[in-house]
XYZ file of C-alpha atoms in Angstrom:
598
model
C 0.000 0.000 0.000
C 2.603 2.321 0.826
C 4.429 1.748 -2.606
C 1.120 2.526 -4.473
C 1.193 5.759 -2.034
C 4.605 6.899 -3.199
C 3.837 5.951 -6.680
C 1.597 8.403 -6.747
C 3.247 11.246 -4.605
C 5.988 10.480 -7.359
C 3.404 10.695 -10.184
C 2.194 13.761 -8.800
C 5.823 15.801 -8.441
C 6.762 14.617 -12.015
C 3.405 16.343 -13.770
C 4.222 19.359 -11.658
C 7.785 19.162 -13.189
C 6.961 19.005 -16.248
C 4.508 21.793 -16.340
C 6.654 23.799 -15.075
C 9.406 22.701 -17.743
C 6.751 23.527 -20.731
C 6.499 26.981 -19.267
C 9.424 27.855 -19.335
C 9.823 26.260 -22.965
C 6.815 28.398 -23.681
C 8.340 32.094 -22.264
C 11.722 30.982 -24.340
C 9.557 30.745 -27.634
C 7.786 34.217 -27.041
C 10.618 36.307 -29.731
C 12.371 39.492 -30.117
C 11.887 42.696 -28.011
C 9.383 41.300 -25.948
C 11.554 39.130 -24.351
C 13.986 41.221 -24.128
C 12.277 43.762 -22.553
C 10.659 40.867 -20.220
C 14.319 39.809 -19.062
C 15.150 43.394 -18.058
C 12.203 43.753 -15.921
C 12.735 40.416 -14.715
C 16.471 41.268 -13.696
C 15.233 44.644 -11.800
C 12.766 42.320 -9.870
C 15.128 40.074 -8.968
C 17.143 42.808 -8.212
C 14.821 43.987 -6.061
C 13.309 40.829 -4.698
C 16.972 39.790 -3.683
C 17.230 43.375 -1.433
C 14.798 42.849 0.301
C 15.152 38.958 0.776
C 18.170 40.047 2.334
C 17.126 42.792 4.570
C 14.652 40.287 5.978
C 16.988 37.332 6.282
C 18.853 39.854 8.194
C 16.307 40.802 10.396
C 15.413 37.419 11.417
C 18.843 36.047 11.444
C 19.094 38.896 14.755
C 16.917 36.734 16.445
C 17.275 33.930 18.737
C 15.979 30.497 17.767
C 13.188 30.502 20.584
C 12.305 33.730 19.449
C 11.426 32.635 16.165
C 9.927 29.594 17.266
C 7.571 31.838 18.944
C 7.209 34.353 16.565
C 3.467 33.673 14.645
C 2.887 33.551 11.261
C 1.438 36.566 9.922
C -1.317 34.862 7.820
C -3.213 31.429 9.421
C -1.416 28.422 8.316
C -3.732 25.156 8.117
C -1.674 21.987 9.452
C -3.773 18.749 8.682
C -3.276 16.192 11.171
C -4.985 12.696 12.230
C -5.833 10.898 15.650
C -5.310 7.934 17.032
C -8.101 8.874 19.639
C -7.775 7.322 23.644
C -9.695 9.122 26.288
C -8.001 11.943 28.294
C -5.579 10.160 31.186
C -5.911 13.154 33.180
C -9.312 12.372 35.324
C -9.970 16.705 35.652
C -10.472 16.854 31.806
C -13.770 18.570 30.962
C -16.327 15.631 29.800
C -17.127 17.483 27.099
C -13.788 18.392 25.926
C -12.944 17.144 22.087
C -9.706 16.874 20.367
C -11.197 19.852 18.124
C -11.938 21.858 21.327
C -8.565 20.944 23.178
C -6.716 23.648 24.759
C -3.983 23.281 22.000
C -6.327 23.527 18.883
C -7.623 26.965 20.703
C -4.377 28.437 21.811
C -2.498 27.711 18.525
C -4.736 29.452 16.821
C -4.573 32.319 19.130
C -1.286 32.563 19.607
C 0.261 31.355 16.942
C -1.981 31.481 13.588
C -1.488 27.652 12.883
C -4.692 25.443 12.832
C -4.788 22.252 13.815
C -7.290 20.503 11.366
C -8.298 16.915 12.307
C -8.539 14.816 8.674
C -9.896 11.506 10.519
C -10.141 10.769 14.511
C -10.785 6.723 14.623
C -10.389 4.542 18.048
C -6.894 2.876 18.399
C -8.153 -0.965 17.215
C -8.900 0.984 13.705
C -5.794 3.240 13.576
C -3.762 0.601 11.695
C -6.120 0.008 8.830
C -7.629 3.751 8.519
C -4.061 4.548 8.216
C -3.133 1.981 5.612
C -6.177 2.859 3.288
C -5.223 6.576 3.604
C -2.019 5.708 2.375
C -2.546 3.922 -0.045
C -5.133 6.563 -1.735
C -2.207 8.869 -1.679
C -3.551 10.735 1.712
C -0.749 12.092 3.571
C -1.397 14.037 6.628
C 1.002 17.274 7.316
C 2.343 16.364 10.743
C 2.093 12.828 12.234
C 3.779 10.082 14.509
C 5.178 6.855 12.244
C 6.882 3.676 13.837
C 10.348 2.905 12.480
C 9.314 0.514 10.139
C 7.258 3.063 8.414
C 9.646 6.017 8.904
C 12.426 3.906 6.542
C 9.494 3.400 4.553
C 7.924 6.843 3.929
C 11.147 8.669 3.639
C 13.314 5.977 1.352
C 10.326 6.020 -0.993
C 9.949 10.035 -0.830
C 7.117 10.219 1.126
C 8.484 12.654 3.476
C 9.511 16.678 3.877
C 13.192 17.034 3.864
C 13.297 18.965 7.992
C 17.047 19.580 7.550
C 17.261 23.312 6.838
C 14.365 23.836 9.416
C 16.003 21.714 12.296
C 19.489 23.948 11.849
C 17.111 27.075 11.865
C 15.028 26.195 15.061
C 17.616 23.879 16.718
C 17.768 25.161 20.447
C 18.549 23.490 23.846
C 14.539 22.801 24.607
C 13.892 21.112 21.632
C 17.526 19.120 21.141
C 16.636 17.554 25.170
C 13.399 16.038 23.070
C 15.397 14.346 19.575
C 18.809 15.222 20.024
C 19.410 14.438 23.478
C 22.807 13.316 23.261
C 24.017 15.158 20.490
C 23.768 12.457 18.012
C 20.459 10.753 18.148
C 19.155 13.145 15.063
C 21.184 10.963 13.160
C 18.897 8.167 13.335
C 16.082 10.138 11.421
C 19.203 10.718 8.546
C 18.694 9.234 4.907
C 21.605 10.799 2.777
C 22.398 13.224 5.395
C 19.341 14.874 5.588
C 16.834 14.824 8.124
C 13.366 13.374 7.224
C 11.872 13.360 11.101
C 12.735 13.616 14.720
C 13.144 10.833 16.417
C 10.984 10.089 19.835
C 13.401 8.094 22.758
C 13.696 7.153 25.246
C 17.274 7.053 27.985
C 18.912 3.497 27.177
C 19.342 3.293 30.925
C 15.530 2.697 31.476
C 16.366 -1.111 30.036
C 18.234 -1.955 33.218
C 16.720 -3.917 36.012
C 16.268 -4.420 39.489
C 15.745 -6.472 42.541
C 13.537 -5.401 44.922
C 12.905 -6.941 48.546
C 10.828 -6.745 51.269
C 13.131 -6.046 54.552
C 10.219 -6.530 56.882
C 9.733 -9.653 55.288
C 13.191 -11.099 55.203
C 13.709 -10.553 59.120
C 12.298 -13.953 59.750
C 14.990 -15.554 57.715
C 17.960 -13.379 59.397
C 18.626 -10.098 56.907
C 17.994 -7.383 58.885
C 20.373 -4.783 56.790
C 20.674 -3.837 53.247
C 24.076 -5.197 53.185
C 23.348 -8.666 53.893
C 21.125 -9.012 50.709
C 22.416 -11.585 47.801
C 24.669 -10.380 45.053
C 25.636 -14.054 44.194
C 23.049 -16.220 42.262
C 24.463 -18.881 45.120
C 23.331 -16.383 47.810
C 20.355 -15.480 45.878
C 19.594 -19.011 45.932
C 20.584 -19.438 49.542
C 17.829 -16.721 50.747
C 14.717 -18.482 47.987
C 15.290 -22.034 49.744
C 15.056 -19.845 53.175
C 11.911 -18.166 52.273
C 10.462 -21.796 51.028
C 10.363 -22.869 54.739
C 8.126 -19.759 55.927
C 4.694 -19.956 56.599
C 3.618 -16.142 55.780
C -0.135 -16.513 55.399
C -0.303 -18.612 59.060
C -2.156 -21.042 57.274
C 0.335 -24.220 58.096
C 1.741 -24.415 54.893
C 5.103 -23.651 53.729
C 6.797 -24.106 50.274
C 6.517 -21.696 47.291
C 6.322 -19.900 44.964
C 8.896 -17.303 46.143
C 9.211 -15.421 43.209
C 6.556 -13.851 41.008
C 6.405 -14.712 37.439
C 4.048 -14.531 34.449
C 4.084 -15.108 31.001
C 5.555 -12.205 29.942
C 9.294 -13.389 30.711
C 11.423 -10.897 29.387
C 9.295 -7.614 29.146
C 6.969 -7.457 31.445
C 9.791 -5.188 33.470
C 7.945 -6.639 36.286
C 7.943 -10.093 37.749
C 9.713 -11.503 35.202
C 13.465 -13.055 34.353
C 15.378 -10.308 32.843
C 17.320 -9.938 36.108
C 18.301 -13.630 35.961
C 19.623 -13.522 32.107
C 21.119 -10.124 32.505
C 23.158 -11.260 35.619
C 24.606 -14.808 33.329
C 25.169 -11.492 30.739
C 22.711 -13.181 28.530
C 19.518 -11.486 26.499
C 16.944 -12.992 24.910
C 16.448 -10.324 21.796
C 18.890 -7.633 20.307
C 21.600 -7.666 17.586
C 25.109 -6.781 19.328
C 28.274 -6.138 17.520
C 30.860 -9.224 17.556
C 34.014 -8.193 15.171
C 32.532 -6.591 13.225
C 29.492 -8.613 12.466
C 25.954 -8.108 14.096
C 25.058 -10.944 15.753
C 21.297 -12.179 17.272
C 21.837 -12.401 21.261
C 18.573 -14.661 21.313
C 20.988 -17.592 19.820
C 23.713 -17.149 22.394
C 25.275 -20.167 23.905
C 25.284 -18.727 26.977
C 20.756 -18.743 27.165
C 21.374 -22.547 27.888
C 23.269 -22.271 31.159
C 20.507 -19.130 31.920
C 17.764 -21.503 31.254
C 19.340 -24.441 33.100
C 18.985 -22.416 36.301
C 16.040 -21.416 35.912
C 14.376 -24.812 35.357
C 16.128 -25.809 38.673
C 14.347 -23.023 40.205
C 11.172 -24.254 38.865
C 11.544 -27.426 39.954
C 12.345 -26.580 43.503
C 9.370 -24.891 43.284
C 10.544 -20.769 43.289
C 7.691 -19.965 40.686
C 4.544 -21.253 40.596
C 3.884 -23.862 38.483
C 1.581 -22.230 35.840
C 3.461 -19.300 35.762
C 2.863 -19.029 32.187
C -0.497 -18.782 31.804
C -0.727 -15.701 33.410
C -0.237 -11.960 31.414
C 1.188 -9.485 34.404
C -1.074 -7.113 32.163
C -4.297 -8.472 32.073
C -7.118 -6.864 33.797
C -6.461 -8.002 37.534
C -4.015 -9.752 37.272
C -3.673 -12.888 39.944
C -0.021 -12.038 40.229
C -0.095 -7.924 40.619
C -2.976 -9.020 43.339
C -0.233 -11.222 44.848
C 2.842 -9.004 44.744
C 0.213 -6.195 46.444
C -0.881 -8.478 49.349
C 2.174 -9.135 50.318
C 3.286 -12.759 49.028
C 6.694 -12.165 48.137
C 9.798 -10.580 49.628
C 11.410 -10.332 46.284
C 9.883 -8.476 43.543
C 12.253 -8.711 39.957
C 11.406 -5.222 38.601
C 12.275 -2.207 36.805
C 12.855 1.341 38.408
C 9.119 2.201 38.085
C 7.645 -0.622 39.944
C 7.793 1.421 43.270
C 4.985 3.584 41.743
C 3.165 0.479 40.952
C 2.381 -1.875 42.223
C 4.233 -1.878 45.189
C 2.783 1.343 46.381
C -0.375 0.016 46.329
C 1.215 -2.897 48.929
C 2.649 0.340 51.169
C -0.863 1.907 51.362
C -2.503 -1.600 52.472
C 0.460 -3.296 54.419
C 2.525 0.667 55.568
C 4.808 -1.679 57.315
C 6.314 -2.886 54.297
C 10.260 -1.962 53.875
C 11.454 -2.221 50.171
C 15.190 -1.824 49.371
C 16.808 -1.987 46.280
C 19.442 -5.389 45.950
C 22.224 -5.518 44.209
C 22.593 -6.837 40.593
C 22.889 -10.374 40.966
C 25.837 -12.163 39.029
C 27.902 -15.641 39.305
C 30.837 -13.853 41.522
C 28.730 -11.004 42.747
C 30.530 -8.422 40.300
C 28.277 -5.798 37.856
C 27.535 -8.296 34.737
C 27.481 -6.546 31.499
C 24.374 -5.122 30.171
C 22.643 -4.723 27.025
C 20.832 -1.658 25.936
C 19.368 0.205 22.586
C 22.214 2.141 21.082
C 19.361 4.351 20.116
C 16.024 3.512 21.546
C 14.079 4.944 19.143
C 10.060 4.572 19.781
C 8.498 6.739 17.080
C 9.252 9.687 14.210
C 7.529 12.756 14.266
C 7.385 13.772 10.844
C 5.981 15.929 7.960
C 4.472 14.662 4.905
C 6.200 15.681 1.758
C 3.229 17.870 0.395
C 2.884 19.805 3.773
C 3.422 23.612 2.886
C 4.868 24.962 6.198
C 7.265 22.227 7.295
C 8.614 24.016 9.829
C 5.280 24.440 11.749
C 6.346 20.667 13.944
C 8.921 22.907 15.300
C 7.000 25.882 16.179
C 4.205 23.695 17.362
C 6.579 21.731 19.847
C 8.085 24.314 21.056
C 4.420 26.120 21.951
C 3.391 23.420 23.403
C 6.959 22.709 25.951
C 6.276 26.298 27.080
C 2.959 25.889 27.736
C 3.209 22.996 30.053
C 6.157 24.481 31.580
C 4.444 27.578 32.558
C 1.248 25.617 33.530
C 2.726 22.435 35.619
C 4.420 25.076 37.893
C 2.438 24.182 41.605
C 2.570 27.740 41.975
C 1.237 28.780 38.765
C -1.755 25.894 39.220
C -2.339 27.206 42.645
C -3.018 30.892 41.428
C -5.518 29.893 38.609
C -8.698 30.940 37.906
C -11.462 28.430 37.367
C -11.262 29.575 33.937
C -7.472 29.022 33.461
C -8.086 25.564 34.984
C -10.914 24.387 32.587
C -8.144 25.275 30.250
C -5.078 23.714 31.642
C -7.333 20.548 31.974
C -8.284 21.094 28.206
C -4.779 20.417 27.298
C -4.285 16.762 26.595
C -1.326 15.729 25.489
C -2.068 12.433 23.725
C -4.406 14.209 20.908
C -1.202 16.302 19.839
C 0.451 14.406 16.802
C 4.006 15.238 18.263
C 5.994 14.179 21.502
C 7.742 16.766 23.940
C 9.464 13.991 26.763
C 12.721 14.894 27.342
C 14.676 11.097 27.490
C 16.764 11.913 30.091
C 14.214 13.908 32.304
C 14.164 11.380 34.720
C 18.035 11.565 35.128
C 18.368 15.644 35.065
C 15.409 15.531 37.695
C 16.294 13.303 39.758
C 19.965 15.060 40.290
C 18.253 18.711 40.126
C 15.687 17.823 42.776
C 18.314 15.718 44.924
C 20.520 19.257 45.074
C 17.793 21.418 45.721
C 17.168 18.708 48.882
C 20.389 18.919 50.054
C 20.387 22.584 50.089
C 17.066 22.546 52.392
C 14.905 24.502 49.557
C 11.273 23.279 49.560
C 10.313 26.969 47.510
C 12.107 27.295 44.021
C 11.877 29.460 41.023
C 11.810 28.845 37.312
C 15.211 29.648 37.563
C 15.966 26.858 39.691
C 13.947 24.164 37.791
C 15.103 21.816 34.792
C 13.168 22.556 31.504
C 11.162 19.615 30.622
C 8.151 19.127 30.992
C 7.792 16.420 33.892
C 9.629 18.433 36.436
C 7.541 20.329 38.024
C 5.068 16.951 38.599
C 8.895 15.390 40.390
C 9.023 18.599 42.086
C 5.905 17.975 43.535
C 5.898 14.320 44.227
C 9.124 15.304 46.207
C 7.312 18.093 48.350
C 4.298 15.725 48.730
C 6.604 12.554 50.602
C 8.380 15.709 52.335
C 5.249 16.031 54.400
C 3.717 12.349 53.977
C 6.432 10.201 54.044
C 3.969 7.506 55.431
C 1.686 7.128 52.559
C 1.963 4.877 50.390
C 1.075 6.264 47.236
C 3.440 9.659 48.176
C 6.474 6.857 48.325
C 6.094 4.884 45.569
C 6.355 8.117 43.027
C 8.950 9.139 45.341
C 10.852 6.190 46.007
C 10.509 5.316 41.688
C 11.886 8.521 40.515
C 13.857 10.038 43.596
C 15.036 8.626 46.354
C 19.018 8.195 46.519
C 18.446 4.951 46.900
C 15.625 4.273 45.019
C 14.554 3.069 41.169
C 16.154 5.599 38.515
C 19.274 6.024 41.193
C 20.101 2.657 40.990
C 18.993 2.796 37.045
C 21.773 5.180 36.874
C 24.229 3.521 38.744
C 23.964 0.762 37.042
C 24.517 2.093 33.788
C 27.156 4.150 34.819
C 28.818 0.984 36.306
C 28.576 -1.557 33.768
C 29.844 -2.601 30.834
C 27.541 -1.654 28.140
C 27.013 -3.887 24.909
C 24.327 -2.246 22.786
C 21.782 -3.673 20.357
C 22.843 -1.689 17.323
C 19.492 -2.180 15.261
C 16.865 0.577 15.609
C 15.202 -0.188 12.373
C 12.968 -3.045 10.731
C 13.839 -4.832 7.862
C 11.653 -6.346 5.122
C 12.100 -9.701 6.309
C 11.707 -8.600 10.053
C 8.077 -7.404 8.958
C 7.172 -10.784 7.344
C 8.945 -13.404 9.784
C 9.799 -11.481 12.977
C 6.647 -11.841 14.829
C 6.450 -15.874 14.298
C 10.193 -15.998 14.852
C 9.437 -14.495 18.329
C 6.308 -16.824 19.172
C 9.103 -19.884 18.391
C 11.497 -18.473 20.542
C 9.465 -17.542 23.801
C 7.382 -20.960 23.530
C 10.602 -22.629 23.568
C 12.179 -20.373 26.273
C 9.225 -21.145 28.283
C 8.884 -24.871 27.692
C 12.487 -25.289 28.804
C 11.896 -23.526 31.646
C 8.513 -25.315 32.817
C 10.406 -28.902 32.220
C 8.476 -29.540 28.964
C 11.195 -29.572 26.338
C 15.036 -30.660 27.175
C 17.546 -28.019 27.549
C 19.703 -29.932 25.259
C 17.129 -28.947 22.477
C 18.491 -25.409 22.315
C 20.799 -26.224 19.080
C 17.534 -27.384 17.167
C 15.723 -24.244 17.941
C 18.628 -22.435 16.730
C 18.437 -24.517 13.541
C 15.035 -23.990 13.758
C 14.874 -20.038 14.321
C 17.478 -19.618 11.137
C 15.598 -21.822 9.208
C 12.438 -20.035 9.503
C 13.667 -16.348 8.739
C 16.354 -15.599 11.110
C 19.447 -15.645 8.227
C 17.147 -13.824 6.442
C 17.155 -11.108 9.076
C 20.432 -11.607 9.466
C 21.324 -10.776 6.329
C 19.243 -7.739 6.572
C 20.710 -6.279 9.557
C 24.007 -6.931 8.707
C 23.697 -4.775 5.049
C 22.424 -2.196 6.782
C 24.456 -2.022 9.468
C 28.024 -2.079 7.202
C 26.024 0.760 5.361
C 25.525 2.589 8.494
C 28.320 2.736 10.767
C-alpha cells in the first residue's frame, strides 16, 4: 500500500515538473523585443526581490531560535493532522472536551496562527487500517507520529519533507533535550544526510533492572540490613530455599512460589526473568556487535546455562507452576494481586515498579520496607548489560506535500512552554477556574508530536536531589530543569516531604527520587557496567514478514524449557530452527544495513 502511495506522490511531483518545464519552454519561444524587454524587468525584480530577501533574512537572522519559534505567522497556516483517539488520562479533563476543542487547537490558533485541522479521529483498534487505506489513496497528513518501520518506509520512498534546513534554523537546547538528546540521536532520522523526522526516545538506561525486597519480610529468615542481601546467584539461591520454609499466610503451609512470574518473561519489566539472564550477561532479543558482524543475542550459547537455572528453580518450586499462563497485564491480574498483598519478599522489577504496584502494597500493608538489591551475578561483580544504542520509539514527521514544514517545530516548542508555565504548583495554585478548565483542556495524547525529554528522569532526579540537600522546599523557574515532567517530580518530592507515610506519596517518590531508590540505581547501574548495545533501531523487510512468528518460536521454547516440557539440550535445534524459519534472512538484513551505516 505504501508503494502505491509513493507511486503516486511520485506521479504527482513529475506532472508538476513538467509543467513547469513547458512553461518555461513556452516564455523561451515568445521572440524578439518582448523578451527582451521581459528579461530586463525580470532582472530589476530580482534585483529587487533579492534586497529585500536580504534585509529580511537579516532581520530574522538577529533573532534567537526561541524567538522565532515563537514568533506567529502573519497569515493562518492550516496543518492537517490525524488521531489515534484514547480518552483523556488526566481524570480533571472537561467531559465534554474534544480533540477539536482541546486547549492546543484553541491556543495555537490564538497565539500562533497555525490550525490544527483533524482529517480523521478513529479509536486505536482501527488506527492501523484507517491509516493503511489513507495511504494507499495517496492521503498524507502534514504532521504525524510513524513507527520505524514506516519512517524507513515513507522517507526511502519520498514520502516525506526534507526537515534539515528547518532543524538547523530552530535547533535550540529545549527542543535538542526532546530528539537530540545526546548530540547524536538526530542521526537516526538521517537518509543521505538529511533529516526526514525527529526521532521520539527514550534514555537506554531505562532497560536496566532491578531487585527489589521486602526487609520486613526477610527478618524472619535473618537479613535485617541492606548489606546482607544476595549479590551471588548462590546467595540469591541461599535466601529463595530460606523463604520456602516460611509460613507467611499462618495457614500451616510452607513451600513456594517465592518469586513472582508470568508469562511475559522478558518484558513485562515486572515479575519476570530479565534480572536472571542479565546477571549470566545473557539477552533474549537484540543484535550486538561481535568483530565486526551483528550478531542475534537470542541464539547465544550462553541462554542454555541461563535456562538451566532457571528450570532448577522451577523445579524446587521458586515460581509457581503455571506461571505461564498468566499476562502481568491483564485486567487483575492474579499475580499484581499477589505481589500487592504481600506474598513475596522479592519483587524482579524495573525502576518504576515502586509507583506500581508496590505502592499500592505500602498503602494496604505501611509496614512494608522495600530496598533496592544488588545486581545479581555468578561472583557477585556488575555483569554486562545490554541496551538500545538508540532507543528509538516513534518519528515525528511531515508529509512531503505539507506547505509549512517548519510548523512541527513551532508547534513543539508552543506546546513545551505551555506545560512548563502551567505544571508550575505555583502557577496551578493561582488559577482561575477559567485558566483551569483550560489547563485541563490540554491533553497531550491528541497532539500528533511528543515533547518527553529522554533523560528527564536523570536531570530531575539530580536537580531535585541538590535542591534537597540545600534545604529549599520553595524554588523558582530559575531553579527548575526545563522539561516538561519536572515540576510533577518537584511535587511528588514536596508531597513525601510532608507524607512520608503514605503509600502512594512513596512509591512516586521512592521510583523517581530517592538516593536509593529506582532511577538512582537505574543510573548507577549504567554508569557501572559494561555496556554492549543492540545496534538495530530499524525493521527490515524480512523482520516485517517473519519477525513476529520468529518471536512466538522463541518464547514458547524459552518457556517450555523452563517449565520442564522440552530438554535443555534442544536449544541447538531451535537455533536450527529459528534460522531456518527467517532468522538468516534477518540476518542478512541487519548486517547490510548495518556495514552501510556505521
Amino acid at each position: 500500500m505504501k508503494k502505491k502511495l509513493i507511486a503516486v506522490l511520485l506521479s504527482a511531483a513529475m506532472v508538476a515538473g513538467c509543467l513547469a518545464g513547458c512553461g518555461d519552454s513556452k516564455s523561451e519561444s515568445s521572440g524578439g523585443s518582448a523578451s527582451a524587454s521581459s528579461d530586463a524587468a525580470g532582472t530589476e525584480a530580482a534585483t529587487d526581490t533579492k534586497d529585500t530577501t536580504a534585509a529580511a533574512d537579516s532581520g530574522e537572522s538577529a533573532k534567537s531560535a526561541e524567538e522565532l519559534l515563537l514568533e506567529p505567522y502573519e497569515e493562518p497556516v492550516d496543518i492537517h493532522i490525524v488521531l489515534q483517539y484514547r480518552e483523556s488520562e488526566d481524570p480533571n479533563t472537561p467531559s465534554d472536551c474534544t480533540p477539536e476543542t482541546s486547549t492546543a487547537v484553541k491556543l495555537l490558533k490564538e497565539e500562533m496562527n497555525i490550525n490544527l485541522i483533524y482529517d480523521w479521529i478513529v479509536n486505536a483498534d482501527q488506527y492501523e487500517q484507517k491509516f493503511g487505506a489513507e495511504l494507499a489513496a495517496g492521503n498524507l497528513p502534514d504532521v504525524f507520529m510513524v513507527n520505524p518501520n514506516d519512517f524507513e518506509d515513507l522517507a526511502s520512498q519520498g514520502g516525506l519533507a526534507d526537515l534539515t534546513e528547518y532543524y538547523e534554523k530552530y535547533r535550540c537546547d529545549d527542543l535538542d533535550n526532546i530528539f537530540n538528546y545526546d548530540g547524536n540521536f538526530i542521526n537516526v532520522a538521517k537518509k543521505d544526510g538529511k533529516i526526514y523526522g525527529l526521532p521520539m526516545g527514550t534514555d537506554p538506561a531505562q532497560m536496566t533492572s532491578q531487585m527489589i525486597y521486602n526487609m520486613t519480610q526477610l527478618e524472619s529468615v535473618g537479613i535485617t540490613s541492606p548489606d546482607q542481601l544476595p549479590k551471588t546467584i548462590e546467595e540469591f539461591e541461599a535466601l529463595c530455599d530460606k523463604l520456602m520454609e516460611v509460613d507467611y499466610n499462618g495457614d500451616g503451609k510452607i513451600g513456594g512460589p517465592v518469586i513472582p512470574a508470568c508469562k511475559n518473561y522478558m518484558d513485562a519489566q515486572l515479575a519476570d526473568f530479565q534480572p536472571f539472564f542479565h546477571a549470566y550477561e545473557t539477552w533474549a532479543d537484540g543484535w550486538y556487535d561481535k568483530d565486526g558482524t551483528l550478531q542475534y543475542a537470542g541464539i547465544d550459547e550462553g541462554i542454555k546455562t541461563t535456562l538451566t537455572k532457571l528450570n532448577e528453580w522451577y523445579n524446587k518450586g521458586y515460581f509457581q507452576k503455571d506461571f505461564a499462563a498468566y499476562d502481568i497485564w491483564a485486567a487483575d491480574s492474579p499475580i499484581v494481586n499477589d505481589i500487592v498483598a504481600g506474598k513475596y519478599a522479592i519483587v524482579p522489577a524495573s525502576w518504576w515498579v515502586p509507583n506500581w504496584p508496590l505502592n499500592t502494597n505500602k498503602v494496604e500493608h505501611p509496614e512494608s520496607n522495600w530496598v533496592i538489591g544488588p545486581n545479581l551475578s555468578p561472583d557477585g561483580n556488575q555483569p554486562a548489560i545490554m541496551v538500545d544504542r538508540y532507543p528509538v520509539n516513534n518519528f515525528v514527521v511531515v508529509g512531503r506535500d505539507c506547505k509549512n514544514p517548519e510548523a512541527v517545530f513551532k508547534m513543539m516548542y508552543w506546546s513545551l512552554q505551555y506545560t512548563l508555565e502551567n505544571s508550575n504548583p505555583e502557577r496551578q495554585n493561582a488559577m482561575t477556574d477559567e485558566e483551569k478548565t483550560e489547563w485541563y483542556s490540554y491533553v497531550y495524547t491528541w497532539l500528533p508530536y511528543r515533547i518527553y525529554s529522554p533523560t528527564c528522569l536523570r536531570t530531575n532526579f539530580e536537580v531535585i536531589n541538590k535542591l534537597a540537600e540545600e534545604g529549599k522546599t520553595e524554588i523558582t523557574e530559575a531553579d527548575a530543569a526545563r522539561n516538561n515532567e519536572f515540576w510533577g517530580s518537584w511535587a511528588s518530592y514536596l508531597n513525601y516531604k510532608e507524607n512520608p507515610d503514605d503509600g502512594v506519596a512513596w512509591g512516586t517518590y521512592f521510583s523517581r527520587l530517592a538516593p536509593d531508590g529506582g532511577v538512582a540505581n537505574m543510573i548507577h547501574t549504567i554508569e557501572t557496567a559494561d555496556i554492549i548495545y543492540d545496534e538495530v533501531y530499524v525493521t527490515t523487510p524480512a523482520m516485517v514478514s517473519r519477525k513476529a512468528e520468529l518471536d512466538k518460536l522463541r518464547n514458547n521454547t524459552f518457556l517450555s524449557m523452563v517449565m520442564g516440557e522440552m530438554p535443555i539440550s534442544d536449544f541447538d535445534k531451535f537455533v536450527e530452527q529459528w534460522k531456518a524459519q527467517g532468522g538468516d534472512e534477518i540476518a542478512k538484513e541487519v548486517n547490510e544495513w548495518y556495514q552501510n551505516n556505521k
